[in-house]
XYZ file of C-alpha atoms in Angstrom:
581
model
C 0.000 0.000 0.000
C 1.445 3.422 -0.928
C 2.315 5.929 1.742
C 0.871 9.455 1.443
C 3.118 12.102 2.940
C 3.372 15.908 2.737
C 6.336 17.460 0.975
C 8.845 19.087 3.283
C 9.857 22.691 2.700
C 12.148 25.323 4.118
C 10.349 27.598 6.545
C 12.834 30.351 5.730
C 12.138 30.036 1.985
C 8.388 30.038 2.670
C 8.609 33.214 4.734
C 10.831 34.925 2.151
C 8.447 34.125 -0.704
C 5.396 35.089 1.325
C 7.031 38.351 2.420
C 7.697 39.155 -1.245
C 4.055 38.950 -2.211
C 3.265 35.279 -2.857
C 0.108 33.988 -1.126
C 0.832 31.384 1.583
C -0.381 28.444 -0.512
C 1.901 29.380 -3.454
C 4.804 30.180 -1.142
C 4.462 26.724 0.389
C 4.225 25.020 -3.002
C 7.311 26.727 -4.415
C 9.368 26.368 -1.237
C 8.718 22.611 -1.393
C 10.265 22.629 -4.881
C 13.488 24.306 -3.816
C 12.545 27.867 -4.710
C 14.086 30.301 -2.240
C 13.737 33.669 -3.979
C 11.037 35.127 -6.247
C 13.663 35.717 -8.960
C 13.953 31.944 -9.400
C 10.414 31.946 -10.777
C 11.182 34.388 -13.571
C 10.857 32.882 -17.042
C 12.023 35.715 -19.292
C 14.583 34.822 -21.960
C 16.966 37.318 -20.393
C 17.297 34.905 -17.448
C 18.509 32.041 -19.652
C 21.993 30.750 -18.863
C 24.506 32.084 -21.445
C 25.835 29.670 -24.060
C 29.433 30.620 -23.253
C 29.139 28.561 -20.063
C 28.432 25.379 -22.045
C 31.755 23.663 -22.705
C 32.808 23.650 -26.388
C 29.664 25.437 -27.608
C 31.671 28.359 -28.991
C 34.272 25.977 -30.433
C 31.599 23.975 -32.242
C 30.019 27.208 -33.445
C 33.319 28.254 -35.026
C 33.644 24.866 -36.768
C 30.097 25.148 -38.108
C 30.644 28.723 -39.269
C 33.728 27.592 -41.168
C 31.760 24.726 -42.692
C 28.980 27.052 -43.834
C 31.489 29.450 -45.393
C 33.223 26.585 -47.178
C 29.909 25.075 -48.349
C 30.621 21.807 -46.596
C 27.804 19.251 -46.557
C 26.351 18.716 -43.069
C 24.328 15.655 -42.080
C 22.375 15.604 -38.811
C 22.208 12.146 -37.200
C 19.050 12.095 -35.105
C 17.537 9.824 -32.474
C 14.165 8.157 -32.908
C 12.282 9.645 -29.936
C 10.597 13.024 -29.425
C 13.738 14.636 -28.048
C 15.759 13.415 -31.015
C 13.098 14.477 -33.514
C 12.721 17.983 -32.093
C 16.511 18.333 -31.787
C 16.864 17.370 -35.441
C 14.155 19.858 -36.423
C 15.889 22.650 -34.477
C 19.210 21.849 -36.160
C 17.715 21.663 -39.665
C 15.632 24.815 -39.304
C 18.435 26.881 -37.763
C 21.198 25.704 -40.089
C 19.054 26.373 -43.140
C 18.360 29.885 -41.815
C 22.131 30.314 -41.614
C 22.603 29.204 -45.215
C 24.089 25.768 -44.555
C 23.890 22.812 -46.919
C 22.289 20.364 -44.501
C 20.204 17.190 -44.465
C 19.381 14.587 -41.823
C 19.397 10.845 -41.240
C 17.551 9.072 -38.437
C 18.333 5.404 -37.704
C 15.460 2.960 -37.936
C 15.511 1.383 -34.468
C 14.643 -2.057 -35.843
C 17.440 -2.152 -38.431
C 20.294 -0.153 -36.940
C 19.584 0.379 -33.269
C 20.459 3.529 -31.351
C 22.974 6.223 -32.085
C 25.891 6.777 -34.426
C 26.842 3.161 -35.107
C 29.445 2.137 -37.712
C 26.558 0.895 -39.872
C 24.879 4.318 -39.783
C 28.167 5.994 -40.682
C 28.538 3.670 -43.658
C 24.946 4.392 -44.679
C 25.635 8.119 -44.495
C 28.802 7.782 -46.572
C 27.075 5.803 -49.320
C 23.880 7.802 -49.810
C 22.206 6.889 -53.068
C 21.838 10.499 -54.207
C 25.607 10.991 -54.214
C 25.374 13.679 -51.522
C 28.256 12.482 -49.347
C 28.457 14.486 -46.108
C 31.652 16.161 -44.950
C 30.506 16.574 -41.351
C 28.170 14.501 -39.193
C 26.316 16.292 -36.389
C 24.703 14.086 -33.771
C 21.685 15.315 -31.807
C 20.496 13.554 -28.650
C 23.075 10.802 -29.175
C 26.745 10.185 -29.839
C 28.381 10.370 -26.412
C 28.677 6.553 -26.386
C 29.428 6.155 -30.110
C 33.117 5.292 -29.824
C 33.089 2.823 -32.730
C 30.841 4.976 -34.904
C 33.071 8.031 -34.557
C 36.121 5.900 -35.314
C 34.441 4.662 -38.497
C 33.588 8.218 -39.540
C 37.145 9.381 -38.932
C 38.489 6.545 -41.063
C 36.100 7.518 -43.870
C 37.241 11.143 -43.731
C 34.142 12.646 -42.107
C 34.316 14.931 -39.075
C 31.896 14.288 -36.216
C 30.370 17.003 -34.038
C 28.545 15.484 -31.067
C 25.682 17.193 -29.249
C 24.204 15.014 -26.535
C 22.989 15.102 -22.944
C 23.296 11.462 -21.883
C 25.839 10.368 -19.313
C 29.214 9.453 -20.848
C 30.844 6.070 -20.389
C 34.412 5.355 -19.403
C 35.677 6.353 -22.856
C 34.704 9.411 -24.870
C 34.473 9.183 -28.668
C 37.332 10.736 -30.656
C 35.026 13.376 -32.133
C 36.124 16.729 -33.509
C 34.054 18.548 -30.868
C 31.719 17.323 -28.119
C 29.037 19.498 -26.516
C 27.360 17.775 -23.593
C 26.628 19.379 -20.200
C 27.387 16.023 -18.583
C 30.823 15.487 -20.110
C 33.909 15.848 -17.867
C 35.052 19.405 -17.114
C 31.791 21.004 -18.253
C 30.699 23.512 -15.618
C 27.378 24.429 -17.189
C 25.026 24.921 -14.201
C 22.090 23.084 -15.785
C 22.978 19.417 -16.140
C 19.430 18.594 -17.199
C 19.267 20.040 -20.705
C 17.474 17.704 -23.086
C 19.119 16.883 -26.404
C 17.002 19.570 -28.051
C 18.208 22.077 -25.458
C 21.842 21.273 -26.201
C 21.533 21.805 -29.956
C 19.510 24.994 -29.338
C 22.406 26.340 -27.280
C 24.856 25.432 -30.044
C 22.680 27.301 -32.535
C 22.688 30.351 -30.230
C 26.489 30.165 -30.193
C 26.584 29.756 -33.978
C 24.403 32.826 -34.514
C 26.765 34.855 -32.298
C 29.771 33.556 -34.239
C 28.174 34.398 -37.595
C 27.196 37.823 -36.270
C 30.807 38.461 -35.239
C 31.909 37.490 -38.754
C 29.483 39.972 -40.310
C 27.343 37.276 -41.934
C 24.120 39.221 -41.464
C 25.324 42.623 -42.656
C 24.327 42.147 -46.297
C 20.586 41.949 -45.773
C 20.425 43.065 -42.148
C 18.228 40.112 -41.258
C 19.427 38.084 -38.317
C 17.484 34.841 -37.779
C 15.186 34.886 -34.750
C 15.989 31.641 -32.918
C 13.156 32.275 -30.459
C 10.956 30.894 -33.231
C 12.393 27.448 -32.390
C 11.361 27.509 -28.729
C 8.103 25.634 -29.357
C 10.214 22.693 -30.558
C 12.600 23.064 -27.610
C 9.664 23.027 -25.194
C 8.134 19.917 -26.771
C 11.375 17.922 -26.732
C 12.244 19.003 -23.187
C 8.891 17.996 -21.718
C 8.530 14.803 -23.774
C 11.996 13.572 -22.723
C 11.002 13.915 -19.046
C 14.207 15.710 -18.044
C 14.248 17.632 -14.784
C 12.597 21.021 -15.124
C 15.239 23.093 -13.386
C 15.015 26.875 -13.631
C 16.745 26.991 -17.021
C 14.521 24.305 -18.543
C 11.422 25.997 -17.136
C 12.389 29.156 -19.025
C 12.744 27.196 -22.270
C 9.407 25.429 -21.775
C 7.497 28.525 -20.644
C 8.762 30.569 -23.585
C 7.880 27.778 -26.009
C 4.390 27.423 -24.571
C 3.814 31.159 -24.836
C 4.603 31.017 -28.540
C 2.187 28.121 -29.039
C -0.584 29.877 -27.069
C -0.146 33.008 -29.185
C -0.605 31.014 -32.383
C 3.072 31.248 -33.329
C 3.932 27.559 -33.115
C 5.328 25.776 -36.157
C 2.952 24.095 -38.594
C 3.740 20.611 -37.277
C 3.057 21.384 -33.617
C -0.185 23.139 -34.526
C -1.228 20.150 -36.634
C -0.464 17.710 -33.805
C -2.567 19.811 -31.436
C -5.447 19.809 -33.905
C -5.358 16.038 -34.430
C -5.276 15.615 -30.635
C -8.322 17.938 -30.390
C -6.522 20.362 -28.098
C -6.790 24.158 -28.137
C -3.387 25.728 -28.802
C -4.461 28.847 -26.876
C -4.652 26.774 -23.695
C -1.628 24.540 -24.277
C 0.277 23.425 -21.192
C 3.136 21.054 -20.463
C 0.468 18.338 -20.195
C -0.391 18.706 -23.885
C 3.278 18.526 -24.820
C 4.027 15.476 -22.705
C 0.854 13.437 -22.993
C -0.742 14.494 -26.288
C 1.992 15.560 -28.710
C 4.908 13.507 -27.375
C 3.194 10.095 -27.730
C 2.009 10.867 -31.259
C 5.495 11.932 -32.299
C 7.088 8.958 -30.540
C 4.708 6.574 -32.315
C 6.638 7.127 -35.546
C 9.870 5.923 -33.971
C 8.201 3.070 -32.094
C 6.293 1.504 -34.970
C 7.666 2.940 -38.198
C 10.384 5.486 -38.898
C 10.947 8.821 -37.111
C 11.544 10.422 -40.498
C 7.780 10.903 -40.550
C 7.855 12.808 -37.267
C 10.795 14.973 -38.289
C 9.117 15.872 -41.597
C 6.075 16.990 -39.605
C 8.258 19.351 -37.568
C 10.321 20.883 -40.379
C 7.572 21.612 -42.902
C 6.052 25.085 -43.077
C 3.110 23.904 -45.166
C -0.042 23.484 -43.051
C -1.662 21.011 -45.427
C 1.410 18.767 -45.405
C 1.659 19.052 -41.621
C -2.004 18.050 -41.226
C -1.528 15.016 -43.461
C 1.525 13.826 -41.533
C -0.135 14.524 -38.172
C -3.046 12.321 -39.213
C -0.607 9.500 -40.015
C 1.108 9.972 -36.644
C -2.266 9.873 -34.907
C -3.100 6.568 -36.601
C 0.298 5.124 -35.631
C -0.359 6.183 -32.043
C -3.723 4.405 -32.109
C -1.980 1.243 -33.319
C 0.652 1.682 -30.597
C -2.046 1.827 -27.914
C -3.603 -1.396 -29.193
C -0.252 -3.200 -29.233
C 0.570 -1.902 -25.772
C -2.790 -3.066 -24.387
C -2.192 -6.594 -25.682
C 1.319 -6.647 -24.262
C 0.078 -5.408 -20.889
C -2.439 -8.229 -20.749
C 0.309 -10.742 -21.537
C 2.544 -9.224 -18.868
C -0.100 -9.432 -16.115
C -0.633 -13.098 -16.987
C 3.115 -13.776 -16.869
C 3.455 -12.034 -13.515
C 0.445 -13.807 -12.006
C 1.737 -17.173 -13.250
C 5.207 -16.487 -11.863
C 3.796 -15.553 -8.464
C 1.652 -18.689 -8.336
C 4.653 -20.826 -9.274
C 6.735 -19.008 -6.630
C 9.197 -17.957 -9.312
C 8.472 -14.333 -8.468
C 7.289 -13.030 -5.129
C 6.518 -9.382 -5.795
C 6.687 -8.609 -2.081
C 10.256 -9.894 -1.739
C 11.709 -9.534 -5.252
C 13.510 -6.242 -5.782
C 13.269 -6.194 -9.580
C 11.195 -7.495 -12.472
C 12.538 -8.696 -15.839
C 10.188 -10.034 -18.518
C 10.686 -11.341 -22.043
C 8.289 -12.555 -24.686
C 9.264 -13.402 -28.296
C 5.973 -11.917 -29.534
C 6.442 -8.491 -27.966
C 7.102 -5.366 -30.032
C 10.523 -3.798 -29.612
C 9.146 -0.282 -30.032
C 6.679 -0.551 -27.148
C 8.660 -2.355 -24.428
C 9.683 0.906 -22.749
C 6.059 1.867 -22.258
C 5.259 -1.568 -20.861
C 8.210 -1.342 -18.460
C 6.891 2.002 -17.249
C 3.397 0.587 -16.620
C 4.766 -2.375 -14.633
C 7.067 -0.103 -12.646
C 4.133 2.101 -11.683
C 2.121 -0.903 -10.505
C 4.828 -2.718 -8.521
C 7.255 0.118 -7.660
C 10.280 -1.932 -8.675
C 13.001 -1.454 -11.298
C 11.639 -3.155 -14.413
C 13.286 -4.269 -17.649
C 11.178 -5.630 -20.509
C 12.732 -7.457 -23.462
C 11.642 -8.124 -27.040
C 13.370 -9.927 -29.934
C 16.243 -8.134 -31.643
C 18.508 -9.283 -34.446
C 20.262 -12.629 -34.878
C 19.578 -14.268 -31.536
C 19.701 -11.037 -29.587
C 17.022 -9.448 -27.423
C 16.574 -5.743 -26.755
C 15.653 -4.520 -23.293
C 14.142 -1.257 -22.107
C 14.149 -0.436 -18.420
C 12.442 2.015 -16.085
C 13.432 2.653 -12.506
C 12.278 4.080 -9.185
C 13.820 7.182 -7.562
C 16.232 5.345 -5.257
C 17.771 3.125 -7.962
C 20.145 4.454 -10.656
C 19.396 2.100 -13.536
C 22.403 2.818 -15.753
C 24.800 2.444 -12.829
C 23.131 -0.850 -11.884
C 23.603 -2.175 -15.417
C 27.226 -1.072 -15.256
C 27.650 -3.146 -12.097
C 26.089 -6.186 -13.775
C 28.392 -5.721 -16.754
C 31.496 -5.530 -14.571
C 30.587 -8.482 -12.360
C 29.487 -10.641 -15.301
C 31.706 -9.725 -18.280
C 30.118 -10.472 -21.636
C 26.620 -10.942 -20.253
C 25.435 -7.550 -21.528
C 26.434 -6.878 -25.137
C 25.816 -3.132 -24.838
C 23.854 -0.717 -22.671
C 23.266 2.973 -22.065
C 20.894 5.433 -20.457
C 20.536 7.327 -17.219
C 19.109 7.018 -13.712
C 15.450 6.545 -14.582
C 15.604 4.758 -17.932
C 18.065 2.639 -19.869
C 18.362 0.250 -22.775
C 20.469 -2.845 -23.282
C 21.105 -5.806 -25.561
C 21.619 -9.471 -24.588
C 21.820 -12.802 -26.281
C 18.427 -14.461 -25.945
C 20.002 -17.525 -24.326
C 21.376 -15.327 -21.515
C 18.053 -13.844 -20.388
C 17.673 -15.981 -17.257
C 21.294 -15.382 -16.253
C 20.783 -11.663 -16.648
C 17.549 -11.703 -14.665
C 19.316 -13.432 -11.769
C 22.293 -11.071 -11.936
C 20.073 -7.970 -12.083
C 18.023 -9.192 -9.131
C 21.205 -9.777 -7.140
C 22.384 -6.212 -7.809
C 18.928 -4.861 -6.990
C 18.842 -6.668 -3.660
C 22.236 -5.244 -2.736
C 21.215 -1.664 -3.554
C 17.582 -1.446 -2.430
C 16.025 -1.423 1.030
C 12.415 -2.269 1.990
C 11.772 1.449 2.408
C 12.948 2.063 -1.160
C 10.343 -0.423 -2.406
C 7.437 1.348 -0.709
C 5.822 3.831 -3.015
C 5.642 7.270 -1.424
C 3.041 9.709 -2.742
C 4.128 13.226 -1.866
C 1.509 15.960 -1.747
C 1.377 19.635 -0.875
C -0.849 18.886 2.090
C -4.369 20.033 2.776
C -6.016 23.271 1.710
C -8.502 25.261 3.706
C -11.748 26.314 2.082
C -10.468 29.812 1.309
C -7.474 28.388 -0.589
C -9.312 25.647 -2.480
C -10.863 27.734 -5.205
C -11.059 28.406 -8.926
C -8.474 31.186 -8.745
C -5.844 28.743 -7.466
C -6.664 26.297 -10.269
C -6.245 29.013 -12.896
C -3.010 30.259 -11.352
C -1.442 26.784 -11.263
C -2.503 26.109 -14.867
C -0.367 29.035 -16.025
C 2.831 27.585 -14.555
C 5.226 25.022 -15.984
C 5.257 21.721 -14.084
C 6.990 18.453 -14.839
C 9.833 16.137 -13.903
C 11.656 17.436 -10.812
C 9.145 20.274 -10.485
C 5.915 18.319 -9.996
C 2.483 19.745 -10.508
C 0.942 20.473 -7.106
C -1.321 17.854 -5.629
C -3.102 17.957 -2.306
C -4.773 15.499 0.005
C -7.708 15.632 2.390
C -10.311 13.426 4.052
C -13.691 13.378 2.301
C -17.153 11.892 2.596
C -18.300 10.535 -0.770
C -21.836 11.890 -0.969
C -22.604 11.009 -4.565
C -20.879 9.060 -7.360
C -21.794 7.832 -10.806
C -20.094 6.479 -13.914
C -19.863 8.910 -16.832
C -18.656 8.251 -20.352
C -18.646 4.519 -19.497
C -15.149 4.724 -17.996
C -14.884 7.614 -15.508
C -16.278 8.195 -12.030
C -17.964 11.529 -11.310
C -18.162 12.370 -7.600
C -19.552 14.850 -5.117
C -17.278 15.110 -2.092
C -17.649 16.788 1.313
C -14.580 17.592 3.382
C -14.384 16.134 6.875
C -13.474 19.425 8.496
C -16.020 21.703 6.805
C -19.392 21.823 5.134
C -17.818 22.636 1.784
C -18.656 20.343 -1.103
C -16.660 19.799 -4.306
C -17.177 18.220 -7.689
C -14.517 15.649 -8.507
C -13.648 13.121 -11.174
C -11.613 9.905 -11.157
C -10.550 9.044 -14.696
C -10.515 5.477 -16.041
C -12.147 4.036 -12.933
C -15.675 2.658 -12.723
C -15.770 0.793 -9.373
C -17.602 2.773 -6.709
C -15.509 4.225 -3.892
C -16.103 3.620 -0.161
C -18.091 6.283 1.743
C -15.023 7.817 3.424
C -11.680 8.334 1.665
C -8.295 9.974 1.985
C -7.903 11.451 -1.495
C -4.900 12.847 -3.362
C -6.096 15.372 -5.911
C -5.174 18.185 -8.262
C -7.287 21.273 -8.877
C -8.657 22.108 -12.296
C -10.791 24.779 -13.927
C -13.511 22.740 -15.642
C -15.302 24.330 -18.587
C -18.709 22.922 -19.483
C -21.605 24.529 -21.384
C -19.953 27.918 -21.186
C -19.492 27.788 -17.420
C -16.172 27.409 -15.577
C -16.168 25.708 -12.200
C -13.643 24.176 -9.841
C -13.122 20.429 -10.184
C -10.895 18.094 -8.197
C -8.993 15.483 -10.223
C -8.512 12.441 -8.018
C -5.156 10.731 -8.548
C -5.095 8.274 -5.618
C -7.383 7.329 -2.813
C -7.380 5.139 0.272
C -10.346 3.950 2.264
C -10.415 5.595 5.689
C -10.904 2.144 7.209
C -7.551 1.049 5.744
C -5.622 3.953 7.248
C -3.369 3.497 10.236
C -2.841 6.145 12.846
């Protein structure tokens, strides 16, 4: 059973924020998220960290400026997720504005796997149109591509790496590497997404071109703020921590979208998702646009997603968005079937005492019928249910299986895989990732050995407390605080990974409840400590709740028939009878 607990916060930070004009409820919320001064909440572009602090950004800018002047052919090597697609779109759009000869190549995950592999380098060098690149630019990948960079060097192509993933023991021998997480990089924000890194490089390139007088002829300097909608989408969809610098990028991107200044592709994706661009929030980016864009890389080829983001033609964007929407529908169907299979496997394993979910510290599953592009989503669903590190495998190439893992806060997944690799040499063919998510490749015949080794590492690193899901909330609200104004205020802010959207908890009587839309529960709740009553909804739940509950909820401005009212969105609930004192 999960544990509901209030977030801790600094009393000094609370008092400082409150003294500077924030209402107590907002001061408490922000203090619990590490905000100590009102200035930390500013989201103007002038507050963005300067690109000169990002190691090698100015050096890479100089190399790119030289390449543009010399008419060198540039090829962007993208990744096949939303971060990689938006990063590619930012690179293509910006470099074309700067007059570069540039194209892109995105690996098909089913044929070539992830990153700048030797095979991808060979594919780039032997393009059928005869357009052989002089320089390869990686976006959202490359920091682990030791062999791929070596292959490119041998074929006479320079490699410029932009990435944000954690480096391994050996860095590639690239011409220039820009990565906030590489050694000796003192950039204060270590949480830039791949799209954020390439955006910073483009800022540095514009400054370099400006210094060289490149914009004097026509007096028109490209406005890179026009790319912030893409930066916002990739940042939110990649679930990186929304530190103060990332919040600026996301807030500025959302403001462009709300003002109708988003690119054709983002507007088309919002339309196909039936969302109003004027009211776009981080939720739309992460849960509406991100999945549709990711569907291309999961089931088909991310080229489709990238084309959606680089076109300026609305008709073309609408056509591609419709295809992405259909792919996402297919993805949901595949995922639902795989989830059903997984629950059966887990139930069977528990009954056979092969897996005791109360005592096991990890879960590894493999099925030869599962889809390689969807295993990460399945791992995430299982992790949410059992609060354990989870790795799900599907068939790869030539006797190999591909795994995608998701982890809990107290367990660094990439470091755990590194431990397995060192203690069992040769067991893992390759791996990469970060604390919360990682990917790896095994031989199919070694699955059981890996599962045992991963469980052993998990048991050594995790405690029983780590395996208890903790639901943090921002506490209770009194009747004066729980209102429509608060809901509207919170909707204007940027929330996400590392800066969670506020949720609250309170004890309620359930006075009325009914199923609506055949899959949601509509409720009328009365707080224990007052006579105030609230409308609430529990999505994707049709079983009636007990008469008294401890509910975790968010606040929302609900528009219906032209009226706007306060609504509580229930996220978790516990029966009062099940609570312990």
